[in-house]
Coordinates of C-alpha atoms in Angstrom, one line a residue:
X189 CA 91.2 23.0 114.5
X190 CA 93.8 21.1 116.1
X191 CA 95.6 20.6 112.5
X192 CA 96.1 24.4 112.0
X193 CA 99.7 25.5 111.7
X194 CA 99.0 28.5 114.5
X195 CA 97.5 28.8 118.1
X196 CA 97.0 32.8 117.6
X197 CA 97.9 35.3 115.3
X198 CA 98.4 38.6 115.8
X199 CA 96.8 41.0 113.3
X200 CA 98.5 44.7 113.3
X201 CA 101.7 43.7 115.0
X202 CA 103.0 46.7 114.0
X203 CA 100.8 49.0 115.3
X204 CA 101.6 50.8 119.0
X205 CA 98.9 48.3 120.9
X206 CA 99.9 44.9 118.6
X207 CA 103.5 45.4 119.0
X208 CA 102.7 45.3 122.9
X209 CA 100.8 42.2 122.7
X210 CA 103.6 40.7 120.8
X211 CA 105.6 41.5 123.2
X212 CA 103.7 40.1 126.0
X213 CA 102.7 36.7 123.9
X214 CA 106.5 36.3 123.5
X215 CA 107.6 37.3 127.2
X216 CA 104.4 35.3 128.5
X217 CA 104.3 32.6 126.7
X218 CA 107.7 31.9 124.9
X219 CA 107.7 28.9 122.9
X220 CA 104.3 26.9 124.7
X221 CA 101.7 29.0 122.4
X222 CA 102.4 28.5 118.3
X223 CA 101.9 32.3 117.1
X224 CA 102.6 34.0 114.8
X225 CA 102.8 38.5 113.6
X226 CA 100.7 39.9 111.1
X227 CA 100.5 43.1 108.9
X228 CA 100.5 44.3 105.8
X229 CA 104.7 44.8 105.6
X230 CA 106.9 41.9 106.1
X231 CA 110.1 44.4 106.4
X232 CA 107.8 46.3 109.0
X233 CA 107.0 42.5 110.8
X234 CA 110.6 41.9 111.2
X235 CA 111.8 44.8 112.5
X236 CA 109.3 45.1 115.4
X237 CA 110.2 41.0 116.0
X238 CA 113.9 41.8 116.6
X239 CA 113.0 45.4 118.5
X240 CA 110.5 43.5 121.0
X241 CA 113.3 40.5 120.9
X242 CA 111.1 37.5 119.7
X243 CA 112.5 34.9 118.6
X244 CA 114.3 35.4 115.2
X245 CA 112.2 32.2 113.8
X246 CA 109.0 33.9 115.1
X247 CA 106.8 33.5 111.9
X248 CA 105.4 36.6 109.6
X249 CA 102.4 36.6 107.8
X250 CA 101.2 39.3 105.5
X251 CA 97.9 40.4 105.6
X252 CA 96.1 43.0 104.3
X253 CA 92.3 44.7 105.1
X254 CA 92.2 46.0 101.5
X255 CA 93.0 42.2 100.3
X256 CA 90.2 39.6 101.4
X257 CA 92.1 37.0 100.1
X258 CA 95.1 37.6 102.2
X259 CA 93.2 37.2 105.1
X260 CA 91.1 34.5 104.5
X261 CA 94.5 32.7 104.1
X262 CA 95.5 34.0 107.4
X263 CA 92.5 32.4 109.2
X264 CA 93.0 29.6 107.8
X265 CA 96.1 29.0 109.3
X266 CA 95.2 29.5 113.1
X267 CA 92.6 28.9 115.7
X268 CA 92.5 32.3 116.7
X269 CA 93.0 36.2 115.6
X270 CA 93.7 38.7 117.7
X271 CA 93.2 42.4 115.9
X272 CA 94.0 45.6 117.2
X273 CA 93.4 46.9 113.7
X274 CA 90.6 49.9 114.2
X275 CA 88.5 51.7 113.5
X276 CA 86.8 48.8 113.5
X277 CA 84.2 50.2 111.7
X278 CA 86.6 50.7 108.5
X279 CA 89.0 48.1 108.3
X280 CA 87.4 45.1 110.7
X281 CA 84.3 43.2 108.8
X282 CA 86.5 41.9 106.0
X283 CA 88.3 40.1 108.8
X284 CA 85.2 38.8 110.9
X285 CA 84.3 37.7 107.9
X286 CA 87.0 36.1 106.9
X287 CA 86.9 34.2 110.2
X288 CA 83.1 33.1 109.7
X289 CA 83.8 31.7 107.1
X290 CA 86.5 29.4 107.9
X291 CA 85.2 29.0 111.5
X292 CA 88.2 30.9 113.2
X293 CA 87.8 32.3 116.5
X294 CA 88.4 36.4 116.8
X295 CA 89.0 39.0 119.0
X296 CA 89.3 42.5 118.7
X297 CA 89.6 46.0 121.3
X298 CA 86.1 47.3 119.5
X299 CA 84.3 49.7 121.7
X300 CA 82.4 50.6 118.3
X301 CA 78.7 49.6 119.3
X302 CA 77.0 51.0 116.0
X303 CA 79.5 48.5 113.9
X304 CA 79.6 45.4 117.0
X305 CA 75.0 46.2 116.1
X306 CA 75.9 45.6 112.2
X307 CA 78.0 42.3 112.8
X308 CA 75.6 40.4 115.2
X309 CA 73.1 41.4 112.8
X310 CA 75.0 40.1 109.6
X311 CA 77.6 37.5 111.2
X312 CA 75.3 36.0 114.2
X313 CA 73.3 33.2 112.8
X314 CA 76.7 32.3 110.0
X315 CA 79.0 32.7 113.1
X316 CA 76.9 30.1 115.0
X317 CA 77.1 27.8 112.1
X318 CA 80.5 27.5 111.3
X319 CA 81.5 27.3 114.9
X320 CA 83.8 30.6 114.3
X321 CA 83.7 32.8 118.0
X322 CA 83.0 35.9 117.3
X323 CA 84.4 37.8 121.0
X324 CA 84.2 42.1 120.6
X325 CA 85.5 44.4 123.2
X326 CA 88.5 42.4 124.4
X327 CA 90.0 45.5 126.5
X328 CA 89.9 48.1 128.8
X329 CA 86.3 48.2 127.6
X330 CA 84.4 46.3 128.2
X331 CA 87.0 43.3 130.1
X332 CA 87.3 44.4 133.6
X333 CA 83.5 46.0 133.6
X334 CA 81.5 42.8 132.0
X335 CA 83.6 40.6 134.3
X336 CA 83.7 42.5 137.4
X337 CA 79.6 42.4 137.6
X338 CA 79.6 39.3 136.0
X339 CA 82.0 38.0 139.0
X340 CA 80.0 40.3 142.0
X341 CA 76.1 38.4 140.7
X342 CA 78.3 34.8 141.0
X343 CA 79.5 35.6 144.5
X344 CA 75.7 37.3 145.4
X345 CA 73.7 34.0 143.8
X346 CA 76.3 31.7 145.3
X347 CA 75.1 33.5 148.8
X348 CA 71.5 34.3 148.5
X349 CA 70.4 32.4 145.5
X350 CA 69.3 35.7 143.3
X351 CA 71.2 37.9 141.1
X352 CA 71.2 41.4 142.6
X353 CA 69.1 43.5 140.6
X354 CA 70.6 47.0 140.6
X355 CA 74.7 47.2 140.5
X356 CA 76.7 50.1 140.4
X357 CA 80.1 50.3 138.6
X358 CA 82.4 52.9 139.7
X359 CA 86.0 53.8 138.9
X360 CA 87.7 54.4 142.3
X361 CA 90.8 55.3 140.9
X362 CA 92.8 55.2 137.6
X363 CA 95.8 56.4 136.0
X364 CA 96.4 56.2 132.1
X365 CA 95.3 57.5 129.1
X366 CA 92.7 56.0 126.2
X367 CA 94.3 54.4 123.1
X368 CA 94.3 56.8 119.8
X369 CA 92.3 54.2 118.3
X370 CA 89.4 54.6 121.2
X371 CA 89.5 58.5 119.8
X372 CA 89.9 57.3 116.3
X373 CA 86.9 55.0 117.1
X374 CA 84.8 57.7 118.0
X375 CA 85.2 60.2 115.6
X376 CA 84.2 57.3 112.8
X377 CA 81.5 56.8 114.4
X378 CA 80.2 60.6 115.3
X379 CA 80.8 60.9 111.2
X380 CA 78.4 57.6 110.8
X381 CA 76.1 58.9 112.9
X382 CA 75.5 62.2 111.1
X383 CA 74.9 59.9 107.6
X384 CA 72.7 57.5 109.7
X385 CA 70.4 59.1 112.4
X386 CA 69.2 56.0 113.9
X387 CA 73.2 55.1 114.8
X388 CA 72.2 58.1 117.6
X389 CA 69.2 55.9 119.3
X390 CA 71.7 53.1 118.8
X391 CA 73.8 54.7 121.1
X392 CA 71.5 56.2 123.3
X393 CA 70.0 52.9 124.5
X394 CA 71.4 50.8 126.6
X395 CA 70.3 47.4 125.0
X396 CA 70.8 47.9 121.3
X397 CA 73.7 45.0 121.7
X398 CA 70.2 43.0 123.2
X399 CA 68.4 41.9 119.8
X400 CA 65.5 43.1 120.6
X401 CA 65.1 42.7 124.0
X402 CA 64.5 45.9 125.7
X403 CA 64.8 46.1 130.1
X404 CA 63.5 48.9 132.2
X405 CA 64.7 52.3 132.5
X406 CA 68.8 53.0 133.0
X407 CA 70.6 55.4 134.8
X408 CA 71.4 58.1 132.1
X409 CA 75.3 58.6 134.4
X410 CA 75.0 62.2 132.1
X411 CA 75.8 64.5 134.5
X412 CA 77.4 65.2 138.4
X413 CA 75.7 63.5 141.1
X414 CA 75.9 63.3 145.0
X415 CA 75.3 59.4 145.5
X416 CA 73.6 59.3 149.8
X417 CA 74.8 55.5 149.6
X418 CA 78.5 55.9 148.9
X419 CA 78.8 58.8 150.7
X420 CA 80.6 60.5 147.4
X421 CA 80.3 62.1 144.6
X422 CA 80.2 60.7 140.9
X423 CA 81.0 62.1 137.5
X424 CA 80.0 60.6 134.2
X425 CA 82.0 58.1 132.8
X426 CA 83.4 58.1 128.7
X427 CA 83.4 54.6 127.9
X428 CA 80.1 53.5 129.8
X429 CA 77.9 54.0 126.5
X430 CA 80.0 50.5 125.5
X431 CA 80.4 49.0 128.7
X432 CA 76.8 49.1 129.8
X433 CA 75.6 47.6 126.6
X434 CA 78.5 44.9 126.8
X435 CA 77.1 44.3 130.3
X436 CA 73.7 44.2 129.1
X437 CA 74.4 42.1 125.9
X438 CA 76.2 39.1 128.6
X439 CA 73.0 39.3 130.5
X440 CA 70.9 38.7 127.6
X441 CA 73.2 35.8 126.1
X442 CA 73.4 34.0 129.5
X443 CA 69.8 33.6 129.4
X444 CA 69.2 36.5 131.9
X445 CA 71.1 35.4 134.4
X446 CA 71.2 38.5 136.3
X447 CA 67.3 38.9 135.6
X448 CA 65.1 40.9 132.8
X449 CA 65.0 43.7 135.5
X450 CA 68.6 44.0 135.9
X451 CA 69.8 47.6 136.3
X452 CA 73.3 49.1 135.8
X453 CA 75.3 52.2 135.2
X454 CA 79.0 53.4 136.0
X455 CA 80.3 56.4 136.6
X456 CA 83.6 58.2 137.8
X457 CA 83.5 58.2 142.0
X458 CA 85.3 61.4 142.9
X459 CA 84.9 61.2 146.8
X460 CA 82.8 63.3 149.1
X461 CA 82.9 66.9 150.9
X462 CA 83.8 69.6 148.2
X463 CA 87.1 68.4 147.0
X464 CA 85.3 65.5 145.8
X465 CA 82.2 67.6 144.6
X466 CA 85.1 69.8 142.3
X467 CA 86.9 66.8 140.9
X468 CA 83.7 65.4 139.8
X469 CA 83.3 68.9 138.0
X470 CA 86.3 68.5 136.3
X471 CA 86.1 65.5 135.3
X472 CA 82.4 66.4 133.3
X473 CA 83.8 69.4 131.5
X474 CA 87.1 66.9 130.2
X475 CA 87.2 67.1 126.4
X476 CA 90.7 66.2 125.4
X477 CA 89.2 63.3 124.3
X478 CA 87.6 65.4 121.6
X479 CA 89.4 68.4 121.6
X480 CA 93.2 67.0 121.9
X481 CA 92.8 63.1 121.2
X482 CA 96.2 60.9 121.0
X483 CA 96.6 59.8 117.2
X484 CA 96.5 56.1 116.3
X485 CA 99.7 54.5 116.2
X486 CA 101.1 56.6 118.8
X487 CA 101.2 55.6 122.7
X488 CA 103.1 56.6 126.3
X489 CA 106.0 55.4 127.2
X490 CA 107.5 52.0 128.7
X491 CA 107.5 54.3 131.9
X492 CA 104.1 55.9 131.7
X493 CA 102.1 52.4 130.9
X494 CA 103.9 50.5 134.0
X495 CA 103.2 53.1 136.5
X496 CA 99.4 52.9 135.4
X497 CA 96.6 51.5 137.1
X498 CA 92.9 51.1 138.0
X499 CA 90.6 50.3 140.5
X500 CA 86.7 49.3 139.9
X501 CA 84.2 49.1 142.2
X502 CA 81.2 46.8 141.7
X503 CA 78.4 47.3 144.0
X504 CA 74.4 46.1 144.7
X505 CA 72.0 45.5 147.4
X506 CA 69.5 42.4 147.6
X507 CA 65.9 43.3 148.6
X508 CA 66.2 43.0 151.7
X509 CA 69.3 45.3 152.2
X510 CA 72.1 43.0 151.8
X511 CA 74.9 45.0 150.2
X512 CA 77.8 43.3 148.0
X513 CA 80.6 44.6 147.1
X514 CA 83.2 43.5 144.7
X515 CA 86.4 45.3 142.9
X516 CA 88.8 44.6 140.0
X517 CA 92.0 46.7 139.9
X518 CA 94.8 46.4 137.2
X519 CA 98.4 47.0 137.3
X520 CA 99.7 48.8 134.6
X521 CA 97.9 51.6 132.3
X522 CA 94.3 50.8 131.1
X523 CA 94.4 51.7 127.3
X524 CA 97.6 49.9 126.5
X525 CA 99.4 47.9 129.0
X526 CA 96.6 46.4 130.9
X527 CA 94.4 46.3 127.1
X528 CA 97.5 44.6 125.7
X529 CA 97.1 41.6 128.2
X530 CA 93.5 41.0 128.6
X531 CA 93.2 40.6 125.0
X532 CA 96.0 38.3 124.6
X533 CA 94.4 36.2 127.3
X534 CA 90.9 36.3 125.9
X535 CA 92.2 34.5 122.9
X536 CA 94.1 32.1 124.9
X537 CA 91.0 31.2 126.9
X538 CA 89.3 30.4 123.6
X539 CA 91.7 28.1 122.4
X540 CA 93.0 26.8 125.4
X541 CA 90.8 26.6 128.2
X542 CA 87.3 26.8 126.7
X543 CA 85.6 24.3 124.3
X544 CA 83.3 24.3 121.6
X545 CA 80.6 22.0 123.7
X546 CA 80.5 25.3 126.2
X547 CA 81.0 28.0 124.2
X548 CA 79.4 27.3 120.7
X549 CA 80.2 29.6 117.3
X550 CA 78.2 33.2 117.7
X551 CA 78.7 36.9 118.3
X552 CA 79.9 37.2 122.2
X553 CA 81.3 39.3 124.8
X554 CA 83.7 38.2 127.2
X555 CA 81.8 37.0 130.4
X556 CA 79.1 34.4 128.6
X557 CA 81.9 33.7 126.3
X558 CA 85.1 32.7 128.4
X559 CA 83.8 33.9 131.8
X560 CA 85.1 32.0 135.2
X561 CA 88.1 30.6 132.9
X562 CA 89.5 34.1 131.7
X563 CA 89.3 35.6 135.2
X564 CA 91.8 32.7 136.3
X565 CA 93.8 33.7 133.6
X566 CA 93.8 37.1 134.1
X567 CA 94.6 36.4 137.6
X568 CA 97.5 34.1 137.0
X569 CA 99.2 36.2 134.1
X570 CA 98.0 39.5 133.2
X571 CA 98.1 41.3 136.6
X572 CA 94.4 41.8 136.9
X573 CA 93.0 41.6 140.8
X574 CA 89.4 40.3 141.4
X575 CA 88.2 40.5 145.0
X576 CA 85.1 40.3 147.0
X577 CA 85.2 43.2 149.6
X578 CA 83.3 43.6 152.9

């Protein structure tokens, strides 16, 4: 690895979300990462270089999803891919292939569990052999949610010895909107669904990221509740079908560390009284994100991403009433300028800060994966607040 021309390359640099982490790498990170842009059109490449102002000798690689060839090349050249190119579920395997292969690590923004279900399944074992890592859902979802209970159980075991075994995650506060390639995502998969039935109980249960392993009984988070020990009322949440079974798939792969009984579900806090019981109504009957979804390829503004934010709430008691609490908040926008950087440092923390020896080749999520390391990072660079509270 340490002969390959490339730290990171960036797959779909032209797109709205790869230009951004382009952008970042190169504001970040400067000349102290070797990287490099990638897409199907080197005119394309070079004119989003000189808009985002990297470097003029910022190198161009052209790579195509139709074109297995092209990006086995492109693997070849670098430690690690990052690829904002969805759906997923269309234009991703030839890439994770690609990377098996030639034992590259990969990232990507997938929040796709039916096609994350047919690439453990296919790439797992061939993944662990070659040493390529494998790392899905390197964004909004399922970043900030895997780590912020992976995070709370350290700070619980470091103070009672146990994991807690019920957590709550619960969106405080955010302002933003989802990616068109979150709606895009969907849609692919609602059509896969209606060829393949079992894709439904795929995404009906909780640990189908698990193989095989099945836990007890989750909180469905379907429908408006009034929660006695927050004092508020919650709505459900669109992306916990993924995060849940992100957060479930990192308990699994860390050997249960948070227990085979482990119990978890986010929703959408709204507050209490009746304001807080109407907002929580509102938020249930939402369905722009079916009705009116933002296109691929298209994005808010410079202005609407850095006024974004979020603020997650993690929180369990021990048996014997001990609550934790724990929250992760984010700075800018969650689908794109806040998705743009935790990516970017997910593949960093592979080939920087985490070894082979502790994280071998396989099919991860982030916390087993890159874990305490990646939380520094996104501490440090990506404006990301972790924080143990009470």
């Amino acid at each position: 690895m340490s002969n390959r021309e490339f730290d990171v390359v960036i797959y779909g640099a032209t797109g709205f979300t790869g230009r951004l982490v382009a952008e970042y790498l190169s504001n970040e990170y400067g000349k102290t990462v070797a990287w490099a842009m990638a897409g199907r059109s080197e005119d394309k490449l070079k004119a989003v270089r000189d808009e985002i102002g990297a470097p003029a000798d910022t190198p161009l690689v052209v790579a195509d999803a139709s074109d297995p060839a092209s990006l086995k090349a492109m693997a070849e050249r670098t430690r690690a891919v990052i690829t904002t190119v969805g759906p997923y579920q269309l234009y991703g395997e030839a890439l994770v292939k690609a990377c098996v292969e030639v034992g590259t690590d990969y990232v990507d923004l997938s929040g796709e569990p039916a096609w994350m279900h047919d690439i453990i399944s296919v790439y797992g074992e061939k993944a662990k052999a070659s040493g390529a890592r494998i790392v899905h859902s390197c964004g909004f979802d399922s970043v900030p949610f895997d780590l912020g209970v992976y995070f709370l159980q350290e700070h619980a075991k470091a103070k009672t010895g146990k994991p807690l075994s019920r957590i709550k995650g619960r969106v405080r506060a955010m302002k933003g909107t989802f990616s068109g390639g979150t709606a895009a995502s969907f849609a692919e998969t609602m059509k896969r669904a209606a060829k393949e039935p079992q894709i439904i109980d795929w995404l009906k249960d909780p640990f189908s990221l698990c193989e095989g392993f099945e836990g007890p009984k989750q909180p469905h988070g379907a429908k408006v509740i009034f929660e006695e020990d927050l004092n508020a009322w919650s709505a459900p949440f669109v992306m916990a079908t993924i995060n849940t079974k992100n957060v479930h798939r990192s308990n699994a792969l860390m050997g249960h560390a948070y227990g085979e009984d482990f119990v978890y579900d986010e929703m959408f806090m709204t507050g209490p009284g009746e304001k807080g019981e109407q907002f929580a109504h509102v938020i249930a009957n939402d369905r722009s994100m079916q009705d009116n979804p933002p296109k691929p390829g298209e994005g808010p503004s410079k202005e609407e991403r850095e006024t974004g934010f979020y603020d997650v709430m993690f929180t369990g008691e021990t048996a014997d009433g001990q609550r934790f609490t724990a929250s992760v908040k984010g700075d800018k926008d969650p689908g794109y300028g806040s998705t743009s950087k935790m990516i970017t440092e997910c593949a960093l923390a592979l080939v920087k800060d985490v070894s082979r020896d502790q994280t071998p080749g396989g099919v991860y999520t982030t916390a087993p994966a890159l874990g305490d390391a990646l939380i520094k990072r996104l501490s440090e660079h990506a404006g990301l607040t972790f924080a143990i509270e009470g």
